[in-house]
Coordinates of C-alpha atoms in Angstrom, one line a residue:
M1 CA 33.3 -17.7 -8.0
S2 CA 30.5 -16.1 -10.0
S3 CA 28.6 -13.3 -8.5
A4 CA 24.8 -13.3 -8.2
N5 CA 24.7 -9.5 -8.4
P6 CA 23.9 -8.6 -12.1
H7 CA 25.4 -5.1 -11.6
I8 CA 28.9 -6.4 -10.9
S9 CA 31.0 -6.2 -14.0
E10 CA 34.2 -7.8 -12.9
E11 CA 35.4 -10.0 -10.1
S12 CA 38.2 -9.0 -7.8
P13 CA 40.9 -11.4 -6.5
S14 CA 39.7 -14.1 -4.1
N15 CA 38.8 -13.3 -0.5
T16 CA 38.1 -9.7 -1.4
R17 CA 34.8 -8.1 -2.3
P18 CA 33.9 -7.7 -6.1
I19 CA 34.6 -4.3 -7.7
I20 CA 31.7 -2.4 -9.1
R21 CA 32.6 -0.5 -12.3
Q22 CA 30.7 1.7 -14.7
L23 CA 30.3 0.2 -18.2
D24 CA 31.5 2.3 -21.1
D25 CA 29.1 3.7 -23.6
S26 CA 29.9 1.1 -26.3
A27 CA 29.0 -1.8 -24.0
I28 CA 25.8 0.0 -22.8
N29 CA 24.7 0.5 -26.4
R30 CA 25.4 -3.1 -27.4
I31 CA 23.3 -4.2 -24.4
A32 CA 20.5 -1.8 -25.3
A33 CA 20.6 -3.1 -28.9
G34 CA 19.7 -6.5 -27.7
E35 CA 16.3 -5.1 -26.6
V36 CA 15.7 -2.5 -29.3
V37 CA 17.1 -4.3 -32.4
E38 CA 16.2 -8.0 -32.4
R39 CA 16.4 -8.4 -36.2
P40 CA 16.6 -6.3 -39.3
A41 CA 12.9 -5.7 -39.2
S42 CA 13.4 -4.0 -35.8
A43 CA 15.9 -1.6 -37.3
V44 CA 13.6 -0.8 -40.2
K45 CA 10.8 -0.1 -37.7
E46 CA 12.9 2.4 -35.7
L47 CA 14.3 4.2 -38.7
V48 CA 10.9 4.5 -40.5
E49 CA 9.2 5.7 -37.3
N50 CA 12.0 8.4 -37.0
A51 CA 11.2 9.5 -40.5
I52 CA 7.5 9.7 -39.8
D53 CA 8.2 11.8 -36.6
A54 CA 10.3 14.1 -38.8
G55 CA 7.2 15.0 -40.8
A56 CA 8.1 13.0 -44.0
T57 CA 5.5 12.7 -46.7
R58 CA 7.4 10.0 -48.7
I59 CA 9.7 7.3 -47.3
T60 CA 11.8 4.8 -49.2
V61 CA 13.2 1.7 -47.7
E62 CA 15.9 -0.3 -49.5
I63 CA 17.3 -3.6 -48.3
A64 CA 19.7 -6.2 -49.4
D65 CA 20.0 -9.8 -48.2
G66 CA 17.0 -9.5 -45.9
G67 CA 18.4 -6.3 -44.4
K68 CA 21.5 -8.1 -43.0
T69 CA 24.0 -6.3 -45.3
L70 CA 22.1 -3.1 -46.1
I71 CA 19.2 -1.1 -44.8
R72 CA 18.7 2.4 -46.3
V73 CA 15.8 4.6 -45.3
S74 CA 15.4 7.9 -47.2
D75 CA 12.8 10.6 -46.3
D76 CA 11.8 14.1 -47.1
G77 CA 11.3 15.2 -43.5
C78 CA 12.7 18.2 -41.6
G79 CA 16.2 16.9 -41.4
M80 CA 19.0 17.6 -38.9
T81 CA 21.7 20.3 -38.7
P82 CA 25.4 19.5 -38.6
K83 CA 25.4 20.2 -34.8
D84 CA 22.5 17.8 -34.3
L85 CA 24.2 14.8 -35.8
P86 CA 26.6 13.8 -33.0
L87 CA 24.0 14.4 -30.4
A88 CA 21.5 12.2 -32.3
L89 CA 24.0 9.3 -31.8
S90 CA 24.2 9.9 -28.1
R91 CA 22.2 7.6 -25.8
H92 CA 18.9 9.0 -24.6
A93 CA 19.1 12.1 -26.7
T94 CA 15.9 13.0 -28.4
S95 CA 13.9 16.0 -29.7
K96 CA 10.5 14.4 -29.1
I97 CA 10.1 14.9 -25.4
D98 CA 11.6 17.1 -22.7
G99 CA 11.5 14.4 -20.0
S100 CA 9.0 16.1 -17.8
D101 CA 6.0 14.0 -18.7
L102 CA 6.5 10.4 -20.0
L103 CA 2.8 9.8 -20.5
N104 CA 2.0 12.8 -22.7
I105 CA 3.7 11.2 -25.8
H106 CA 2.5 12.1 -29.3
T107 CA 5.3 10.6 -31.4
F108 CA 6.4 7.1 -32.3
G109 CA 9.9 7.5 -30.8
F110 CA 10.8 9.1 -27.5
R111 CA 13.5 7.0 -25.8
G112 CA 16.5 8.1 -27.8
E113 CA 18.0 4.6 -28.0
A114 CA 17.6 3.5 -31.6
L115 CA 20.4 5.3 -33.4
P116 CA 23.1 4.7 -30.8
S117 CA 22.1 1.1 -30.6
L118 CA 22.3 0.6 -34.3
G119 CA 25.6 2.3 -34.4
A120 CA 26.9 0.0 -31.7
V121 CA 26.2 -3.2 -33.7
G122 CA 26.5 -2.1 -37.3
R123 CA 28.1 0.4 -39.7
L124 CA 25.7 3.4 -39.6
T125 CA 25.9 6.5 -41.8
I126 CA 23.5 9.4 -41.5
T127 CA 23.3 12.1 -44.1
S128 CA 20.9 15.0 -43.4
R129 CA 20.0 18.5 -44.3
A130 CA 17.7 20.9 -42.4
E131 CA 16.1 23.9 -44.0
G132 CA 18.5 26.9 -43.9
H133 CA 21.6 24.7 -43.3
E134 CA 24.1 22.8 -45.3
A135 CA 24.0 19.0 -45.7
A136 CA 26.2 17.0 -43.4
Q137 CA 27.2 13.4 -42.8
I138 CA 28.3 11.4 -39.8
R139 CA 29.5 7.8 -39.5
V140 CA 29.7 5.4 -36.6
S141 CA 31.0 1.8 -36.8
G142 CA 30.8 -0.6 -33.9
G143 CA 30.3 2.3 -31.5
R144 CA 33.3 4.3 -32.9
L145 CA 32.2 7.7 -33.9
E146 CA 33.8 9.7 -36.8
P147 CA 33.8 13.5 -37.2
V148 CA 31.0 15.3 -39.1
K149 CA 31.8 16.1 -42.7
P150 CA 30.0 18.0 -45.5
A151 CA 27.8 16.0 -47.9
A152 CA 25.5 16.5 -50.9
L153 CA 21.8 16.2 -50.2
R154 CA 18.9 18.4 -51.3
A155 CA 16.6 17.9 -48.3
G156 CA 15.5 15.3 -45.7
T157 CA 17.6 12.5 -44.3
I158 CA 19.2 9.3 -45.5
V159 CA 20.1 6.7 -42.9
E160 CA 22.2 3.8 -44.2
L161 CA 22.9 0.7 -42.0
R162 CA 25.4 -1.8 -43.3
D163 CA 26.5 -5.2 -41.9
L164 CA 24.0 -5.3 -39.1
F165 CA 25.4 -7.2 -36.0
F166 CA 29.0 -7.3 -37.4
A167 CA 30.1 -6.1 -34.0
T168 CA 28.2 -8.9 -32.2
P169 CA 28.7 -11.9 -34.4
A170 CA 26.8 -14.2 -32.0
R171 CA 23.6 -12.4 -32.9
L172 CA 24.1 -13.4 -36.6
K173 CA 23.6 -17.0 -35.7
F174 CA 20.0 -16.2 -34.7
M175 CA 19.1 -14.6 -38.0
R176 CA 16.7 -16.5 -40.2
T177 CA 16.9 -16.9 -44.0
D178 CA 17.0 -13.8 -46.2
R179 CA 13.5 -14.5 -47.4
A180 CA 12.1 -14.7 -43.9
E181 CA 13.9 -11.5 -42.8
S182 CA 12.6 -9.7 -46.0
Q183 CA 9.1 -10.8 -45.2
A184 CA 9.4 -9.5 -41.7
I185 CA 10.6 -6.2 -43.0
S186 CA 7.7 -6.1 -45.5
D187 CA 5.2 -6.7 -42.7
T188 CA 6.7 -4.0 -40.6
V189 CA 6.6 -1.4 -43.4
K190 CA 3.0 -2.4 -44.2
R191 CA 1.9 -1.9 -40.6
L192 CA 3.4 1.6 -40.6
A193 CA 1.8 2.3 -43.9
M194 CA -1.6 1.5 -42.5
A195 CA -0.9 3.7 -39.5
E196 CA -0.1 6.7 -41.7
P197 CA -2.3 6.7 -44.9
S198 CA -1.1 10.3 -45.7
V199 CA 2.5 9.2 -46.1
G200 CA 3.8 7.4 -49.2
F201 CA 5.9 4.3 -48.7
T202 CA 8.2 2.4 -51.1
L203 CA 10.1 -0.8 -50.2
R204 CA 12.8 -1.9 -52.6
D205 CA 15.0 -5.0 -52.6
V206 CA 18.5 -4.0 -54.0
P207 CA 20.7 -7.1 -53.9
G208 CA 24.4 -6.4 -54.6
G209 CA 23.7 -2.7 -54.8
S210 CA 21.7 -3.0 -58.0
E211 CA 18.7 -0.9 -59.0
G212 CA 16.6 -3.7 -57.4
R213 CA 12.8 -4.2 -57.6
V214 CA 9.9 -2.6 -55.8
T215 CA 8.3 -5.1 -53.5
F216 CA 5.7 -2.8 -51.9
R217 CA 4.4 0.7 -52.8
A218 CA 1.7 2.8 -51.3
D219 CA 1.1 6.4 -52.5
P220 CA 0.0 9.0 -50.0
L221 CA -3.7 9.3 -49.6
P222 CA -4.8 12.7 -48.3
G223 CA -8.4 13.6 -47.5
D224 CA -11.1 12.1 -45.4
L225 CA -9.8 9.7 -42.7
F226 CA -12.0 6.8 -43.6
D227 CA -11.6 7.2 -47.3
A228 CA -7.8 7.4 -47.0
L229 CA -7.7 4.4 -44.6
H230 CA -10.0 2.3 -46.8
G231 CA -7.7 3.0 -49.8
R232 CA -4.6 2.2 -47.9
L233 CA -6.0 -1.0 -46.5
A234 CA -7.0 -2.0 -50.1
S235 CA -3.4 -1.5 -51.2
V236 CA -1.8 -3.2 -48.2
L237 CA -4.3 -6.0 -47.4
G238 CA -5.8 -6.4 -50.9
R239 CA -9.0 -5.4 -52.6
E240 CA -10.9 -8.4 -51.2
F241 CA -10.5 -7.3 -47.7
A242 CA -11.6 -3.8 -48.5
E243 CA -14.7 -5.1 -50.2
N244 CA -15.7 -7.4 -47.3
A245 CA -14.8 -5.1 -44.4
L246 CA -17.3 -3.3 -42.2
K247 CA -16.7 0.3 -41.1
I248 CA -16.2 0.6 -37.4
D249 CA -16.6 4.0 -35.6
A250 CA -17.5 4.1 -31.9
T251 CA -16.6 6.3 -28.9
R252 CA -16.9 5.6 -25.2
E253 CA -15.7 7.8 -22.3
G254 CA -13.0 9.5 -24.2
I255 CA -11.7 6.5 -26.2
R256 CA -12.5 6.2 -29.9
L257 CA -12.4 3.0 -31.9
F258 CA -12.3 3.2 -35.7
G259 CA -11.2 1.2 -38.6
Y260 CA -12.5 -1.8 -40.6
A261 CA -13.3 -5.4 -39.6
A262 CA -14.0 -8.2 -42.1
L263 CA -17.2 -10.3 -42.3
P264 CA -17.0 -13.7 -40.6
T265 CA -17.1 -15.4 -43.9
Y266 CA -13.9 -13.6 -44.8
S267 CA -11.8 -15.3 -42.2
R268 CA -8.2 -16.6 -42.1
G269 CA -6.6 -19.9 -41.0
A270 CA -4.2 -18.0 -38.8
A271 CA -4.2 -14.6 -37.0
V272 CA -2.1 -13.0 -39.7
A273 CA -4.6 -10.3 -40.8
Q274 CA -5.1 -8.7 -37.4
F275 CA -3.7 -5.2 -37.1
L276 CA -4.2 -3.1 -34.0
F277 CA -3.0 0.5 -33.4
V278 CA -3.1 2.7 -30.4
N279 CA -2.7 6.4 -31.2
T280 CA -1.5 5.3 -34.6
R281 CA 1.2 3.2 -33.0
P282 CA 1.2 -0.5 -34.2
V283 CA 0.9 -2.7 -31.1
K284 CA 0.7 -6.4 -30.3
D285 CA -1.3 -6.4 -27.1
K286 CA -2.8 -9.6 -25.7
M287 CA -5.8 -7.8 -24.2
L288 CA -6.7 -6.2 -27.5
T289 CA -6.3 -9.4 -29.5
G290 CA -8.4 -11.2 -26.9
A291 CA -11.2 -8.6 -27.3
L292 CA -11.1 -9.0 -31.1
R293 CA -11.4 -12.8 -30.7
A294 CA -14.2 -12.4 -28.2
A295 CA -16.2 -10.2 -30.6
Y296 CA -16.1 -13.0 -33.3
F297 CA -16.4 -15.7 -30.7
D298 CA -19.9 -16.8 -31.8
F299 CA -19.4 -16.6 -35.6
L300 CA -16.2 -18.5 -36.3
S301 CA -15.0 -22.0 -35.5
R302 CA -11.9 -22.5 -33.3
D303 CA -9.6 -22.9 -36.3
R304 CA -10.6 -19.7 -38.0
H305 CA -9.4 -16.2 -37.2
P306 CA -11.0 -12.8 -38.0
A307 CA -9.3 -10.1 -40.2
A308 CA -9.4 -6.5 -39.0
A309 CA -7.5 -3.2 -38.9
L310 CA -8.6 -1.3 -35.8
F311 CA -7.4 2.0 -34.4
I312 CA -7.8 3.2 -30.8
D313 CA -7.5 6.9 -30.4
C314 CA -7.4 8.4 -26.9
D315 CA -5.7 10.9 -24.7
P316 CA -2.0 9.8 -24.2
Q317 CA -2.6 10.1 -20.4
L318 CA -4.9 7.1 -20.6
V319 CA -2.3 4.7 -22.0
D320 CA 1.3 3.9 -21.2
V321 CA 3.5 3.2 -24.2
N322 CA 6.7 3.1 -22.1
V323 CA 6.4 -0.6 -21.2
H324 CA 9.2 -2.0 -23.3
P325 CA 12.0 -0.5 -25.4
A326 CA 10.5 -2.0 -28.5
K327 CA 7.3 0.0 -27.8
S328 CA 5.0 -2.7 -29.1
E329 CA 3.2 -3.2 -25.8
V330 CA 0.9 -0.8 -24.1
R331 CA -1.0 -0.6 -20.8
F332 CA -4.4 1.1 -20.6
R333 CA -5.4 2.9 -17.4
D334 CA -8.8 1.2 -17.8
P335 CA -8.3 -2.0 -19.8
G336 CA -11.9 -3.1 -19.3
L337 CA -13.1 0.1 -21.0
A338 CA -11.0 -0.5 -24.1
R339 CA -11.9 -4.2 -24.3
G340 CA -15.6 -3.5 -23.9
L341 CA -15.5 -0.9 -26.6
I342 CA -13.9 -3.3 -29.1
V343 CA -16.4 -6.1 -28.3
S344 CA -19.5 -4.0 -28.4
A345 CA -18.6 -2.0 -31.5
L346 CA -17.7 -5.1 -33.5
R347 CA -20.7 -7.0 -32.4
H348 CA -22.9 -4.0 -33.3
A349 CA -21.3 -3.8 -36.8
L350 CA -21.7 -7.5 -37.4
A351 CA -25.4 -7.4 -36.4
E352 CA -26.0 -4.4 -38.7
A353 CA -24.5 -6.4 -41.5
G354 CA -27.5 -8.7 -41.3
H355 CA -27.4 -11.6 -43.8
R356 CA -24.5 -10.2 -45.7
A357 CA -21.8 -12.7 -46.7
S358 CA -18.3 -12.2 -48.2
T359 CA -18.0 -11.6 -51.9
T360 CA -15.1 -14.0 -52.0
V361 CA -17.7 -16.8 -51.7
A362 CA -19.1 -15.9 -55.1
G363 CA -15.7 -15.5 -56.6
A364 CA -14.7 -19.0 -55.5
T365 CA -17.9 -20.4 -56.9
L366 CA -17.4 -18.8 -60.3
G367 CA -13.8 -20.0 -60.3
A368 CA -15.0 -23.5 -59.8
M369 CA -17.3 -23.2 -62.7
K370 CA -14.8 -22.0 -65.2
P371 CA -13.8 -24.5 -67.9
E372 CA -10.3 -25.9 -67.8
Q373 CA -7.6 -25.0 -70.4
P374 CA -7.6 -26.9 -73.7
T375 CA -5.8 -30.3 -73.8
A376 CA -2.5 -30.9 -75.5
T377 CA -4.4 -32.0 -78.6
G378 CA -6.2 -28.6 -78.7
A379 CA -9.6 -30.0 -77.8
P380 CA -11.2 -28.1 -75.0
R381 CA -11.9 -30.0 -71.8
I382 CA -15.6 -30.2 -70.9
Y383 CA -16.3 -29.1 -67.4
Q384 CA -18.9 -31.1 -65.5
M385 CA -19.8 -30.7 -61.9
D386 CA -19.7 -33.8 -59.8
R387 CA -23.0 -35.6 -59.2
P388 CA -22.8 -37.4 -55.9
S389 CA -24.5 -40.7 -55.5
L390 CA -27.2 -41.4 -52.9
G391 CA -24.7 -43.0 -50.6
A392 CA -22.4 -39.9 -50.9
R393 CA -25.2 -37.6 -50.2
S394 CA -26.2 -39.6 -47.1
S395 CA -22.7 -39.4 -45.8
A396 CA -22.7 -35.7 -46.3
Y397 CA -26.1 -35.4 -44.5
A398 CA -24.8 -37.4 -41.6
A399 CA -21.7 -35.2 -41.4
Q400 CA -23.8 -32.0 -41.3
S401 CA -26.3 -33.4 -38.8
P402 CA -24.3 -35.8 -36.6
G403 CA -26.5 -38.2 -34.5
L404 CA -29.5 -37.8 -36.7
P405 CA -30.9 -40.5 -39.1
Q406 CA -29.3 -40.5 -42.5
A407 CA -31.2 -38.8 -45.4
S408 CA -33.8 -41.1 -46.8
P409 CA -34.5 -41.7 -50.5
L410 CA -36.7 -39.3 -52.4
D411 CA -39.9 -41.3 -51.7
A412 CA -39.4 -41.0 -47.9
P413 CA -42.1 -39.2 -45.9
P414 CA -41.3 -35.5 -45.6
S415 CA -39.8 -34.2 -42.3
P416 CA -41.2 -31.2 -40.5
G417 CA -40.9 -28.0 -42.7
F418 CA -39.5 -24.6 -41.8
A419 CA -42.7 -23.2 -40.6
E420 CA -43.4 -26.2 -38.3
L421 CA -40.0 -25.9 -36.6
Q422 CA -40.4 -22.5 -35.0
G423 CA -41.0 -23.9 -31.5
V424 CA -38.0 -26.3 -31.5
Y425 CA -36.4 -24.8 -28.4
S426 CA -39.2 -25.6 -26.1
G427 CA -39.5 -29.1 -27.6
Q428 CA -43.0 -28.3 -29.0
V429 CA -43.9 -28.1 -32.6
T430 CA -45.9 -25.0 -33.3
E431 CA -48.0 -24.7 -36.4
V432 CA -47.5 -21.4 -38.2
P433 CA -49.9 -20.7 -41.1
V434 CA -48.2 -19.9 -44.3
T435 CA -50.0 -18.3 -47.2
P436 CA -49.3 -20.0 -50.6
V437 CA -47.6 -17.8 -53.1
S438 CA -47.6 -17.6 -56.8
P439 CA -44.5 -17.2 -59.0
G440 CA -42.9 -13.8 -58.6
Q441 CA -44.2 -13.5 -55.0
A442 CA -42.8 -14.6 -51.6
S443 CA -44.2 -14.8 -48.1
D444 CA -42.8 -12.6 -45.3
A445 CA -42.1 -13.9 -41.8
S446 CA -45.8 -13.6 -40.9
G447 CA -46.9 -15.5 -44.0
A448 CA -48.3 -12.5 -46.0
T449 CA -47.4 -12.4 -49.6
V450 CA -44.9 -10.0 -50.9
P451 CA -45.2 -8.9 -54.6
G452 CA -42.0 -8.5 -56.6
A453 CA -39.9 -10.6 -54.3
E454 CA -37.0 -10.6 -56.9
A455 CA -36.2 -7.1 -55.7
L456 CA -35.6 -8.3 -52.2
P457 CA -32.0 -9.0 -51.2
L458 CA -32.3 -12.8 -51.4
G459 CA -34.9 -12.8 -54.2
A460 CA -37.8 -15.2 -54.8
A461 CA -37.4 -19.0 -54.6
R462 CA -37.5 -20.7 -58.0
G463 CA -36.7 -24.3 -57.0
Q464 CA -34.7 -26.7 -54.9
V465 CA -31.9 -29.0 -56.1
H466 CA -30.4 -32.1 -54.5
E467 CA -33.0 -31.6 -51.7
N468 CA -30.6 -29.2 -50.0
Y469 CA -30.0 -26.1 -52.1
I470 CA -32.6 -23.4 -52.7
I471 CA -32.3 -21.5 -56.0
A472 CA -33.7 -18.0 -55.8
Q473 CA -33.9 -15.3 -58.5
T474 CA -33.0 -11.7 -57.9
T475 CA -33.3 -8.7 -60.1
D476 CA -29.7 -8.9 -61.3
G477 CA -28.7 -12.5 -60.6
M478 CA -29.4 -15.6 -58.6
V479 CA -28.9 -16.9 -55.0
I480 CA -28.0 -20.4 -54.0
V481 CA -28.9 -21.1 -50.3
D482 CA -27.8 -24.1 -48.2
Q483 CA -31.1 -24.8 -46.5
H484 CA -29.7 -26.7 -43.6
A485 CA -26.9 -24.3 -42.7
A486 CA -29.2 -21.3 -43.1
H487 CA -32.0 -22.6 -40.9
E488 CA -29.5 -23.9 -38.4
R489 CA -28.3 -20.3 -37.9
L490 CA -31.8 -19.0 -37.6
V491 CA -32.7 -21.5 -34.9
Y492 CA -29.4 -20.8 -33.1
E493 CA -30.1 -17.0 -33.0
K494 CA -33.6 -17.7 -31.6
L495 CA -32.1 -19.9 -28.9
K496 CA -29.5 -17.3 -28.0
H497 CA -32.1 -14.6 -27.8
Q498 CA -34.3 -16.7 -25.6
M499 CA -31.3 -17.4 -23.3
E500 CA -30.5 -13.7 -23.1
E501 CA -34.1 -12.9 -22.1
N502 CA -34.6 -15.8 -19.6
G503 CA -31.0 -16.3 -18.4
V504 CA -29.2 -19.6 -18.1
A505 CA -30.9 -22.1 -15.8
A506 CA -28.6 -23.2 -12.9
Q507 CA -28.7 -26.6 -11.3
A508 CA -28.0 -26.6 -7.6
L509 CA -25.6 -29.4 -6.5
L510 CA -26.9 -31.6 -3.7
I511 CA -23.4 -31.6 -2.2
P512 CA -21.3 -28.5 -3.2
E513 CA -17.9 -29.5 -4.7
I514 CA -15.0 -28.0 -2.9
V515 CA -12.0 -27.0 -5.1
E516 CA -8.6 -26.2 -3.4
L517 CA -6.7 -23.5 -5.2
S518 CA -3.7 -21.3 -4.6
D519 CA -4.3 -17.9 -3.0
N520 CA -3.7 -16.1 -6.4
D521 CA -6.0 -18.4 -8.3
C522 CA -8.7 -18.2 -5.7
A523 CA -8.6 -14.4 -5.8
C524 CA -8.6 -14.4 -9.6
L525 CA -11.6 -16.8 -9.8
L526 CA -13.7 -14.9 -7.3
G527 CA -13.0 -11.7 -9.2
V528 CA -15.1 -13.1 -12.1
A529 CA -17.7 -14.9 -10.0
E530 CA -20.4 -12.5 -10.9
E531 CA -19.8 -13.0 -14.6
L532 CA -19.8 -16.8 -14.2
A533 CA -23.0 -16.6 -12.3
K534 CA -24.7 -15.2 -15.4
F535 CA -24.0 -18.5 -17.2
G536 CA -25.2 -20.7 -14.3
L537 CA -21.9 -21.4 -12.6
G538 CA -22.3 -20.4 -8.9
I539 CA -19.1 -20.3 -6.8
E540 CA -18.3 -18.7 -3.4
P541 CA -15.4 -18.7 -1.0
F542 CA -15.0 -21.6 1.3
G543 CA -12.3 -20.5 3.7
G544 CA -8.6 -20.2 3.0
S545 CA -7.9 -20.6 -0.7
A546 CA -10.7 -23.0 -1.4
V547 CA -13.9 -22.2 -3.4
A548 CA -17.3 -24.1 -3.3
V549 CA -19.1 -24.8 -6.5
R550 CA -22.8 -24.7 -5.6
E551 CA -24.4 -24.5 -9.0
T552 CA -23.6 -25.6 -12.6
P553 CA -25.4 -24.7 -15.9
A554 CA -28.3 -27.1 -16.2
I555 CA -28.0 -27.4 -19.9
L556 CA -24.5 -28.9 -19.5
G557 CA -25.9 -31.8 -17.5
E558 CA -23.3 -33.6 -15.2
V559 CA -20.0 -31.8 -15.3
N560 CA -16.6 -32.2 -13.6
A561 CA -16.7 -28.9 -11.6
E562 CA -13.0 -29.0 -10.6
A563 CA -11.8 -29.6 -14.1
M564 CA -14.0 -26.8 -15.4
I565 CA -12.7 -24.4 -12.7
K566 CA -9.1 -25.2 -13.6
D567 CA -9.7 -24.7 -17.3
I568 CA -11.3 -21.3 -16.6
L569 CA -8.2 -20.4 -14.6
D570 CA -6.0 -21.4 -17.4
E571 CA -7.9 -19.1 -19.8
L572 CA -7.8 -16.3 -17.3
S573 CA -4.0 -16.6 -17.0
D574 CA -3.4 -16.9 -20.7
Q575 CA -5.9 -14.4 -22.1
G576 CA -7.0 -12.3 -19.1
E577 CA -10.6 -13.5 -19.6
S578 CA -12.5 -16.8 -19.8
Q579 CA -15.3 -17.7 -22.2
L580 CA -15.2 -21.4 -21.4
V581 CA -18.6 -21.7 -19.8
Q582 CA -20.2 -19.5 -22.4
A583 CA -18.5 -21.6 -25.1
K584 CA -19.8 -24.9 -23.7
I585 CA -23.3 -23.5 -23.4
E586 CA -23.4 -22.1 -26.9
A587 CA -21.9 -25.3 -28.2
I588 CA -24.9 -27.1 -26.7
L589 CA -27.3 -24.5 -28.3
S590 CA -25.5 -25.0 -31.6
R591 CA -26.1 -28.7 -31.5
V592 CA -29.7 -28.2 -30.5
A593 CA -30.1 -25.8 -33.5
C594 CA -28.4 -28.4 -35.8
H595 CA -30.7 -31.2 -34.7
G596 CA -33.8 -29.0 -34.8
S597 CA -33.3 -27.4 -38.2
I598 CA -34.3 -28.4 -41.7
R599 CA -32.0 -31.2 -42.7
S600 CA -30.3 -31.9 -46.0
G601 CA -32.5 -34.2 -48.1
R602 CA -35.7 -32.5 -47.0
R603 CA -38.0 -31.4 -49.8
M604 CA -39.4 -28.0 -49.2
R605 CA -42.5 -26.3 -50.6
G606 CA -42.3 -23.0 -52.4
E607 CA -43.9 -21.1 -49.5
E608 CA -41.4 -22.7 -47.0
M609 CA -38.4 -21.7 -49.2
N610 CA -39.6 -18.1 -49.5
A611 CA -40.3 -17.9 -45.7
L612 CA -36.8 -19.1 -45.1
L613 CA -35.4 -16.4 -47.4
R614 CA -37.4 -13.7 -45.7
E615 CA -36.4 -14.7 -42.2
M616 CA -32.7 -14.8 -43.3
E617 CA -33.0 -11.2 -44.5
A618 CA -34.5 -10.2 -41.1
T619 CA -32.0 -12.1 -38.9
P620 CA -28.5 -10.8 -38.0
H621 CA -25.5 -13.0 -38.8
S622 CA -27.6 -15.3 -41.1
G623 CA -25.0 -15.0 -43.8
Q624 CA -22.9 -17.6 -42.1
C625 CA -23.7 -20.8 -40.3
N626 CA -22.7 -21.6 -36.7
H627 CA -19.2 -22.5 -37.8
G628 CA -18.5 -19.4 -40.0
R629 CA -19.2 -21.0 -43.3
P630 CA -21.5 -19.1 -45.8
T631 CA -25.1 -20.0 -45.9
Y632 CA -25.7 -18.7 -49.4
V633 CA -23.9 -17.7 -52.6
E634 CA -25.0 -14.8 -54.8
L635 CA -24.1 -14.8 -58.5
K636 CA -24.6 -11.8 -60.6
L637 CA -26.2 -12.2 -64.0
A638 CA -23.2 -10.6 -65.7
D639 CA -20.9 -13.2 -64.2
I640 CA -23.3 -16.0 -65.2
E641 CA -23.4 -14.7 -68.8
R642 CA -19.6 -14.6 -69.0
L643 CA -19.5 -18.3 -68.0
F644 CA -21.5 -19.0 -71.2
G645 CA -19.6 -16.6 -73.4
R646 CA -22.6 -14.2 -73.8
T647 CA -20.6 -11.0 -73.3

């Protein structure tokens, strides 16, 4: 029979009790390797972290066949003495902690599991030399340790791991392709390179033991923290990220958040550009990624993801990194404090960015304008932008403003202008006097004229094309504004501001809806009842594990309270928070803003266009519409001249 006790290693003869035996070190190390070393990238992570802890300033990683046949990590750190080498391959032997305090950890590694685990499942060779000692080498293959012998090495340490998982062939079946494993290793090295800008990193692919090629290189960047970090992020994530990232630096109750977060218009189709660090340790924490998502919640559509590299620095006593052997998960003593700091700091930075939009928008525009290559006959192709028909424009207008009448022909009566739509939230049209302006001038938000408007960020309006795009001239270029998207964002921000000031109106139910839940779900839901009440959803206990829904947000109309409650619980279980009610309310506000804003196909007067530009400059987040798309494109004069070969 099989025993249910996981600690029983062998069964005794029938009708007698099972025998408990102590596993040998080789078996223990192979079991530990299953947690510590999941794939070649895990081995690279452990070895590079050891090199960083050793004080290395330059680290070189060489791999072959995606790390399956060779991983070699060389560093110029402090090295080890010949006496240290056998001890380093002993389980739970480390120089980084003394075992008296598992919370006061200032290094990457501290468990003493990596090297013995790697030696149990592969062929491991360590060559090292400490200052004042001779170089020495030790080998371990499948858990079998060989004696220490002299070696040739000037300084530092070289750790070579060959034939990973040869001692556990079943694990090899779970390896992915060489390309996928190489990509995972590259991602690991880049994360560690971002964590330590003062350390130089080189990643080289050496198939068949050849010289190989460098796939990643980052030189050490000493000096100011933010300057070094900005330079390292530019080399790791690309120049475009560095150009479109906002500097983040905030402190609250002993926790500091710093780093860079990209503008909403510089977003990604997947969460592949989100890098989070706690005390320089790369982590993958659900609470932190949820906070990052919450900070951009109102600026990106559901299928877009923000890009950021954020570092949390705090007293080691405030965070527990000893959660899992892989050390990629952490637990904060006060998770609400860390989450609130991320959300507030990012939202403050995004608000300070004002109307700024990503430079990649202009780059994409210029790329679309470049002429194509010559044809096979040598004649250049002539580039001509598409000119949509009236029917195509009407379809586009309907897509941008669903539910509204389609755009009418040019001789249709004009719809309300920008100045007349200021009171859209209350359902009333408020007349706002606008002072006419002459060329070279623009009106501010109050209607007063502003001389030399070209010097303002969005310049002076010079015209309107296709009844949707405003052309404005700046001192060093031009700006193209999507009038519908821009005004939609402006109206949306006004609606949100009014909601924040007046709160969300709640509609009392004539007969409260009773929702039966489990004890855990009931306690979880009542724990966020106060937060839900801010958005007009009133709940209270109803005896046992049931809750009574007494109020729902009035703006949502008739809702299925039970379905909403269960959706909220699903979000709380998955993400530790719920933004469902807020999302539904803001979706309504977004639709109201869309319906109440200047529509495509609307002819605008010069003073209206300039008033729109001025309000965009004064309104935070006006650089992107409610769905994260840009509201304007800025083209520099030098770029325009290059399009026409004038340089």
